[in-house]
Amino acid sequence: MKSLIYLSEGFRREMRFVAIGNANVDIKIFVERIPNPDESMDALAASVSAGGAASNFAIAAAKIGVESHIVACLGGDNLGRIYLETLKRCGVNTSHVKVVEGMRTGLVVILNVLGEDRRMIESVGANDELTPSDIFDRRDLLTSADEVHMASVRPEIAESVLEVRKDASWDPGMRIIRRYRSEVWSLLSKTGKLFLNEREAEAISGEGDPLTYITKIASKGPNEVIVKMGSRGSLAWVEGEIYKVDAIPVKVVDTTGAGDIFAAVYLRARRRGYGVEDCLRLANAASAIKVSRPSTVNGMPNWDEIQTMSLMFYGKRA
Ligand code: RIB
């Protein structure tokens, strides 16, 4: 039987997740359209908040009731200091965050244009300072976790993590796939669970049809392949079976962080022993709630909200 982890504040958490990868400050701007050259226009809304796929995952994990730790690099600047406070306020354990003096914290400008996919401009800053030895130094943390999840990490980091935890999950993201496609492809044979969105699955496999690309990616050897398909739902390959679950239709306001909470919810539900379709339903429900809210950090739903949304739409209790 799984032992419960008791925290000093008196909370009981049934599992521990470790997120490894990017922590960015997201500058999010909502606009009606992209301005023309030399044109200045008013934003519809704007925000500055903690972001980065690993950090979003860690915050989401804490929100759904998991003991959450993060291994990431922040700059020794004011943004890094504010960022650390945000993570702590969200219930994420920051003991394994590396603060790199003289470096800037990662920065991403996210343009949310009405009715279009978001556009992102990224300056990696301190994120690139994460090294394989940082991973080996945290071996005890990694082995103590129920789930280790990597997001936006370079292949050399993924390889070090997979040496310690063969079952670690990986959401490489488009930036890493574009830069290191062949290295990512080779590492798939060692990866536990692989999370991709549709564009990433197409880019890495060179295939356009979902059943073809998921089968081709699975043939490389990861234990599970999960594809987040936005308004088309989600797809998973697990032990030779393919599962597809429809999305919950909602008005999309902001997709940032939706894929990250999807991964956290899927992993928690899998760890609890739920069937693959139930895990996809809950993960879809979490993403649907998140995309309907404009904030990444404050927009992450809790487990009760996710279960209710899933039950209301799919009519099944997971
Ligand atoms: O996964 C979403 C994240 O990707 C954003 O928060 C942004 O920082 C980008 O890295």
Short mmCIF file of C-alpha atoms and ligand atoms in Angstrom, two decimals:
data_model
loop_
_atom_site.label_atom_id
_atom_site.label_comp_id
_atom_site.label_asym_id
_atom_site.label_seq_id
_atom_site.Cartn_x
_atom_site.Cartn_y
_atom_site.Cartn_z
CA MET A 1 0.00 0.00 0.00
CA LYS A 2 1.26 3.48 -0.88
CA SER A 3 2.42 5.39 2.18
CA LEU A 4 1.12 8.88 2.76
CA ILE A 5 3.54 11.77 2.95
CA TYR A 6 2.96 14.06 5.94
CA LEU A 7 3.97 17.70 5.53
CA SER A 8 4.80 20.03 8.39
CA GLU A 9 1.65 22.15 7.80
CA GLY A 10 -0.43 19.10 8.58
CA PHE A 11 -1.49 18.32 4.99
CA ARG A 12 -1.47 14.74 3.84
CA ARG A 13 -0.29 14.20 0.28
CA GLU A 14 -0.50 10.79 -1.28
CA MET A 15 2.28 11.25 -3.82
CA ARG A 16 5.36 13.25 -4.70
CA PHE A 17 6.13 14.68 -8.15
CA VAL A 18 9.39 16.27 -9.30
CA ALA A 19 9.31 18.66 -12.29
CA ILE A 20 12.58 19.32 -14.14
CA GLY A 21 13.07 22.04 -16.75
CA ASN A 22 12.15 25.56 -17.69
CA ALA A 23 11.01 28.35 -15.40
CA ASN A 24 10.18 31.57 -17.27
CA VAL A 25 8.59 34.86 -16.50
CA ASP A 26 5.69 35.07 -18.97
CA ILE A 27 4.68 38.48 -20.26
CA LYS A 28 1.28 37.82 -21.71
CA ILE A 29 -0.47 40.33 -23.96
CA PHE A 30 -3.98 39.91 -25.37
CA VAL A 31 -4.56 41.79 -28.66
CA GLU A 32 -7.19 41.95 -31.39
CA ARG A 33 -4.56 41.62 -34.11
CA ILE A 34 -0.80 41.88 -34.65
CA PRO A 35 0.19 45.55 -35.07
CA ASN A 36 1.65 46.69 -38.40
CA PRO A 37 5.29 47.90 -38.56
CA ASP A 38 5.65 51.22 -36.68
CA GLU A 39 2.07 50.97 -35.39
CA SER A 40 1.34 51.23 -31.64
CA MET A 41 -1.91 49.76 -30.39
CA ASP A 42 -3.68 49.20 -27.07
CA ALA A 43 -3.66 45.71 -25.58
CA LEU A 44 -7.01 44.21 -24.61
CA ALA A 45 -5.38 42.88 -21.42
CA ALA A 46 -1.90 42.03 -20.14
CA SER A 47 -0.23 40.14 -17.30
CA VAL A 48 3.18 39.18 -15.95
CA SER A 49 3.39 35.84 -14.20
CA ALA A 50 5.39 32.70 -13.50
CA GLY A 51 5.51 30.40 -16.53
CA GLY A 52 7.68 27.82 -18.23
CA ALA A 53 6.47 24.29 -18.84
CA ALA A 54 8.20 22.69 -15.82
CA SER A 55 7.10 25.43 -13.46
CA ASN A 56 3.52 25.29 -14.77
CA PHE A 57 3.57 21.52 -14.23
CA ALA A 58 4.89 21.93 -10.66
CA ILE A 59 2.25 24.56 -9.82
CA ALA A 60 -0.48 22.38 -11.37
CA ALA A 61 0.71 19.35 -9.40
CA ALA A 62 0.56 21.30 -6.13
CA LYS A 63 -2.92 22.56 -7.04
CA ILE A 64 -4.25 19.02 -7.58
CA GLY A 65 -2.95 17.89 -4.20
CA VAL A 66 0.44 16.36 -5.02
CA GLU A 67 3.63 17.10 -3.05
CA SER A 68 5.44 19.09 -5.72
CA HIS A 69 9.17 19.80 -6.16
CA ILE A 70 10.96 21.61 -8.97
CA VAL A 71 14.51 21.39 -10.33
CA ALA A 72 15.08 24.51 -12.42
CA CYS A 73 17.41 27.49 -12.87
CA LEU A 74 16.48 31.09 -12.16
CA GLY A 75 18.60 34.19 -12.69
CA GLY A 76 20.01 36.12 -9.72
CA ASP A 77 17.86 39.09 -10.76
CA ASN A 78 14.76 40.66 -9.23
CA LEU A 79 12.50 38.60 -11.48
CA GLY A 80 14.11 35.43 -10.14
CA ARG A 81 13.51 36.50 -6.55
CA ILE A 82 9.84 37.35 -7.20
CA TYR A 83 9.50 34.06 -9.09
CA LEU A 84 10.77 32.01 -6.15
CA GLU A 85 8.17 33.63 -3.89
CA THR A 86 5.42 32.79 -6.38
CA LEU A 87 6.45 29.13 -6.48
CA LYS A 88 6.49 28.96 -2.68
CA ARG A 89 3.09 30.69 -2.45
CA CYS A 90 1.72 28.06 -4.83
CA GLY A 91 2.93 25.27 -2.55
CA VAL A 92 5.91 24.15 -4.68
CA ASN A 93 9.05 23.03 -2.83
CA THR A 94 11.90 25.20 -4.18
CA SER A 95 14.86 23.66 -2.27
CA HIS A 96 16.30 22.32 -5.53
CA VAL A 97 16.06 25.53 -7.57
CA LYS A 98 19.50 26.78 -8.71
CA VAL A 99 19.87 30.56 -8.69
CA VAL A 100 22.55 31.65 -11.18
CA GLU A 101 24.11 34.99 -10.27
CA GLY A 102 24.86 37.23 -13.24
CA MET A 103 22.21 35.56 -15.41
CA ARG A 104 18.72 36.73 -16.30
CA THR A 105 15.67 34.64 -15.48
CA GLY A 106 14.09 33.13 -18.62
CA LEU A 107 11.61 35.45 -20.27
CA VAL A 108 8.78 34.69 -22.69
CA VAL A 109 6.53 37.14 -24.49
CA ILE A 110 3.20 35.48 -25.29
CA LEU A 111 0.94 37.16 -27.80
CA ASN A 112 -2.65 35.98 -27.53
CA VAL A 113 -4.38 37.23 -30.67
CA LEU A 114 -8.19 36.94 -30.61
CA GLY A 115 -9.31 33.77 -32.38
CA GLU A 116 -5.79 32.63 -33.29
CA ASP A 117 -3.17 30.30 -31.82
CA ARG A 118 -0.83 32.05 -29.39
CA ARG A 119 2.62 33.21 -30.53
CA MET A 120 5.63 33.03 -28.18
CA ILE A 121 9.04 34.69 -28.22
CA GLU A 122 11.47 33.10 -25.77
CA SER A 123 14.74 34.25 -24.21
CA VAL A 124 16.05 31.18 -22.32
CA GLY A 125 18.42 33.06 -19.96
CA ALA A 126 19.29 31.02 -16.86
CA ASN A 127 17.33 27.96 -18.05
CA ASP A 128 20.31 26.88 -20.15
CA GLU A 129 22.45 26.64 -16.99
CA LEU A 130 20.85 23.34 -15.92
CA THR A 131 23.55 20.66 -16.31
CA PRO A 132 23.73 16.86 -16.05
CA SER A 133 25.65 17.22 -12.77
CA ASP A 134 22.73 19.22 -11.31
CA ILE A 135 20.64 16.14 -12.03
CA PHE A 136 23.08 13.63 -10.51
CA ASP A 137 23.41 15.87 -7.41
CA ARG A 138 19.63 15.51 -6.95
CA ARG A 139 19.56 11.75 -7.46
CA ASP A 140 17.99 11.14 -4.01
CA LEU A 141 15.12 13.52 -4.75
CA LEU A 142 14.51 11.83 -8.11
CA THR A 143 14.51 8.33 -6.68
CA SER A 144 12.18 9.36 -3.83
CA ALA A 145 9.49 10.67 -6.21
CA ASP A 146 6.45 8.83 -7.51
CA GLU A 147 6.72 10.67 -10.83
CA VAL A 148 9.59 12.61 -12.41
CA HIS A 149 8.47 14.84 -15.27
CA MET A 150 10.80 16.72 -17.64
CA ALA A 151 9.54 19.69 -19.65
CA SER A 152 11.47 21.67 -22.29
CA VAL A 153 14.81 20.09 -21.30
CA ARG A 154 17.71 19.52 -23.71
CA PRO A 155 18.43 15.89 -24.67
CA GLU A 156 21.61 15.77 -22.52
CA ILE A 157 19.53 16.65 -19.45
CA ALA A 158 16.83 14.15 -20.40
CA GLU A 159 19.48 11.45 -20.78
CA SER A 160 20.86 12.15 -17.28
CA VAL A 161 17.38 12.03 -15.77
CA LEU A 162 16.56 8.78 -17.57
CA GLU A 163 19.76 7.23 -16.19
CA VAL A 164 18.39 7.84 -12.69
CA ARG A 165 14.69 7.27 -13.45
CA LYS A 166 13.94 5.00 -16.41
CA ASP A 167 10.21 5.72 -16.03
CA ALA A 168 10.51 9.53 -16.17
CA SER A 169 8.06 11.35 -18.44
CA TRP A 170 9.15 13.94 -20.99
CA ASP A 171 7.35 16.81 -22.70
CA PRO A 172 10.18 18.16 -24.89
CA GLY A 173 8.20 21.00 -26.53
CA MET A 174 8.56 22.38 -30.05
CA ARG A 175 11.67 24.48 -29.39
CA ILE A 176 13.68 21.42 -28.31
CA ILE A 177 12.24 19.19 -31.07
CA ARG A 178 13.17 21.76 -33.76
CA ARG A 179 16.73 22.07 -32.45
CA TYR A 180 17.51 18.49 -31.46
CA ARG A 181 15.10 16.33 -33.47
CA SER A 182 17.47 13.41 -34.07
CA GLU A 183 18.72 13.36 -30.46
CA VAL A 184 15.14 13.43 -29.13
CA TRP A 185 14.19 10.67 -31.58
CA SER A 186 17.06 8.47 -30.37
CA LEU A 187 16.17 9.02 -26.71
CA LEU A 188 12.58 7.86 -27.18
CA SER A 189 13.65 4.25 -26.71
CA LYS A 190 14.64 5.12 -23.12
CA THR A 191 11.71 7.42 -22.28
CA GLY A 192 8.94 6.46 -19.85
CA LYS A 193 5.90 8.50 -20.87
CA LEU A 194 6.16 10.92 -23.79
CA PHE A 195 3.83 13.95 -23.98
CA LEU A 196 3.48 15.87 -27.26
CA ASN A 197 0.98 18.16 -28.93
CA GLU A 198 -0.15 17.50 -32.50
CA ARG A 199 2.38 19.78 -34.16
CA GLU A 200 5.21 18.29 -32.14
CA ALA A 201 4.07 14.74 -32.94
CA GLU A 202 4.01 15.61 -36.65
CA ALA A 203 7.40 17.33 -36.51
CA ILE A 204 9.13 14.49 -34.70
CA SER A 205 7.59 11.65 -36.72
CA GLY A 206 7.37 13.31 -40.14
CA GLU A 207 3.79 11.99 -40.38
CA GLY A 208 0.51 13.93 -40.59
CA ASP A 209 -2.11 11.36 -39.62
CA PRO A 210 -2.64 10.85 -35.85
CA LEU A 211 -2.87 7.05 -35.92
CA THR A 212 0.20 6.83 -38.15
CA TYR A 213 2.32 9.21 -36.10
CA ILE A 214 1.42 7.78 -32.71
CA THR A 215 2.18 4.23 -33.92
CA LYS A 216 5.47 5.34 -35.47
CA ILE A 217 6.54 7.19 -32.32
CA ALA A 218 5.48 4.25 -30.11
CA SER A 219 7.56 1.89 -32.25
CA LYS A 220 10.68 3.72 -31.00
CA GLY A 221 10.04 2.26 -27.55
CA PRO A 222 8.62 4.73 -24.99
CA ASN A 223 6.28 3.06 -22.48
CA GLU A 224 3.40 5.43 -23.23
CA VAL A 225 2.81 8.15 -25.85
CA ILE A 226 0.21 10.81 -25.10
CA VAL A 227 -0.79 13.42 -27.68
CA LYS A 228 -2.69 16.57 -26.66
CA MET A 229 -4.89 17.58 -29.57
CA GLY A 230 -6.63 20.70 -28.26
CA SER A 231 -10.21 20.93 -29.52
CA ARG A 232 -9.86 17.43 -31.02
CA GLY A 233 -9.25 15.84 -27.61
CA SER A 234 -6.38 13.55 -26.74
CA LEU A 235 -4.83 10.32 -27.94
CA ALA A 236 -2.71 7.76 -26.11
CA TRP A 237 -0.74 4.67 -27.03
CA VAL A 238 -0.32 2.31 -24.08
CA GLU A 239 0.86 -1.31 -24.33
CA GLY A 240 -0.08 -1.61 -27.99
CA GLU A 241 -3.59 -0.14 -27.57
CA ILE A 242 -4.64 3.27 -28.87
CA TYR A 243 -7.15 5.35 -26.89
CA LYS A 244 -8.93 8.51 -28.10
CA VAL A 245 -11.07 10.78 -25.93
CA ASP A 246 -13.00 13.81 -27.26
CA ALA A 247 -12.29 17.27 -25.90
CA ILE A 248 -14.76 19.23 -23.79
CA PRO A 249 -15.87 22.20 -25.91
CA VAL A 250 -15.26 25.50 -24.13
CA LYS A 251 -14.61 29.11 -25.12
CA VAL A 252 -10.81 29.37 -25.37
CA VAL A 253 -9.35 32.43 -23.67
CA ASP A 254 -5.74 31.40 -23.01
CA THR A 255 -4.06 28.05 -23.74
CA THR A 256 -0.87 28.72 -21.73
CA GLY A 257 -0.31 25.99 -19.14
CA ALA A 258 -3.11 23.75 -20.46
CA GLY A 259 -0.69 21.09 -21.71
CA ASP A 260 1.23 21.22 -18.44
CA ILE A 261 -1.78 20.60 -16.20
CA PHE A 262 -2.90 17.92 -18.68
CA ALA A 263 0.37 16.04 -17.98
CA ALA A 264 0.13 16.51 -14.19
CA VAL A 265 -3.46 15.22 -14.07
CA TYR A 266 -2.77 12.29 -16.42
CA LEU A 267 0.22 11.22 -14.31
CA ARG A 268 -1.65 11.52 -11.02
CA ALA A 269 -4.58 9.54 -12.33
CA ARG A 270 -2.30 6.84 -13.86
CA ARG A 271 -0.40 6.59 -10.57
CA ARG A 272 -3.72 6.09 -8.79
CA GLY A 273 -4.33 3.14 -11.06
CA TYR A 274 -7.08 4.62 -13.23
CA GLY A 275 -7.61 3.21 -16.74
CA VAL A 276 -6.11 5.13 -19.66
CA GLU A 277 -9.47 6.51 -20.88
CA ASP A 278 -10.34 7.81 -17.41
CA CYS A 279 -6.91 9.48 -17.21
CA LEU A 280 -7.46 11.16 -20.60
CA ARG A 281 -10.97 12.31 -19.56
CA LEU A 282 -9.65 13.91 -16.37
CA ALA A 283 -6.68 15.48 -18.21
CA ASN A 284 -8.99 16.85 -20.94
CA ALA A 285 -11.27 18.27 -18.23
CA ALA A 286 -8.33 20.00 -16.53
CA SER A 287 -7.17 21.50 -19.86
CA ALA A 288 -10.69 22.64 -20.71
CA ILE A 289 -10.99 24.54 -17.43
CA LYS A 290 -7.53 26.05 -17.83
CA VAL A 291 -8.04 27.32 -21.41
CA SER A 292 -11.26 29.04 -20.36
CA ARG A 293 -9.32 31.16 -17.82
CA PRO A 294 -6.90 33.99 -18.69
CA SER A 295 -4.31 33.37 -15.96
CA THR A 296 -1.78 30.51 -16.00
CA VAL A 297 -1.03 30.31 -12.27
CA ASN A 298 -4.48 31.28 -10.94
CA GLY A 299 -6.23 29.46 -13.77
CA MET A 300 -5.06 25.98 -12.70
CA PRO A 301 -8.10 24.01 -11.43
CA ASN A 302 -8.06 21.81 -8.32
CA TRP A 303 -8.89 18.08 -8.30
CA ASP A 304 -12.55 18.60 -7.30
CA GLU A 305 -13.14 21.05 -10.15
CA ILE A 306 -11.51 18.63 -12.59
CA GLN A 307 -13.59 15.67 -11.41
CA THR A 308 -16.80 17.69 -11.58
CA MET A 309 -16.03 18.95 -15.10
CA SER A 310 -15.20 15.43 -16.26
CA LEU A 311 -18.34 13.99 -14.70
CA MET A 312 -20.59 16.73 -16.12
CA PHE A 313 -19.29 16.29 -19.67
CA TYR A 314 -18.43 12.61 -19.99
CA GLY A 315 -21.08 11.38 -17.54
CA LYS A 316 -18.65 8.94 -15.92
CA ARG A 317 -16.94 9.07 -12.55
CA ALA A 318 -13.22 8.28 -12.82
O1 RIB B 1 4.09 25.35 -21.48
C1 RIB B 1 3.76 26.71 -21.49
C2 RIB B 1 5.01 27.56 -21.32
O2 RIB B 1 5.77 27.51 -22.49
C3 RIB B 1 4.73 29.02 -21.10
O3 RIB B 1 4.43 29.30 -19.75
C4 RIB B 1 5.99 29.68 -21.62
O4 RIB B 1 6.86 30.07 -20.61
C5 RIB B 1 6.59 28.66 -22.57
O5 RIB B 1 7.86 28.26 -22.23
#
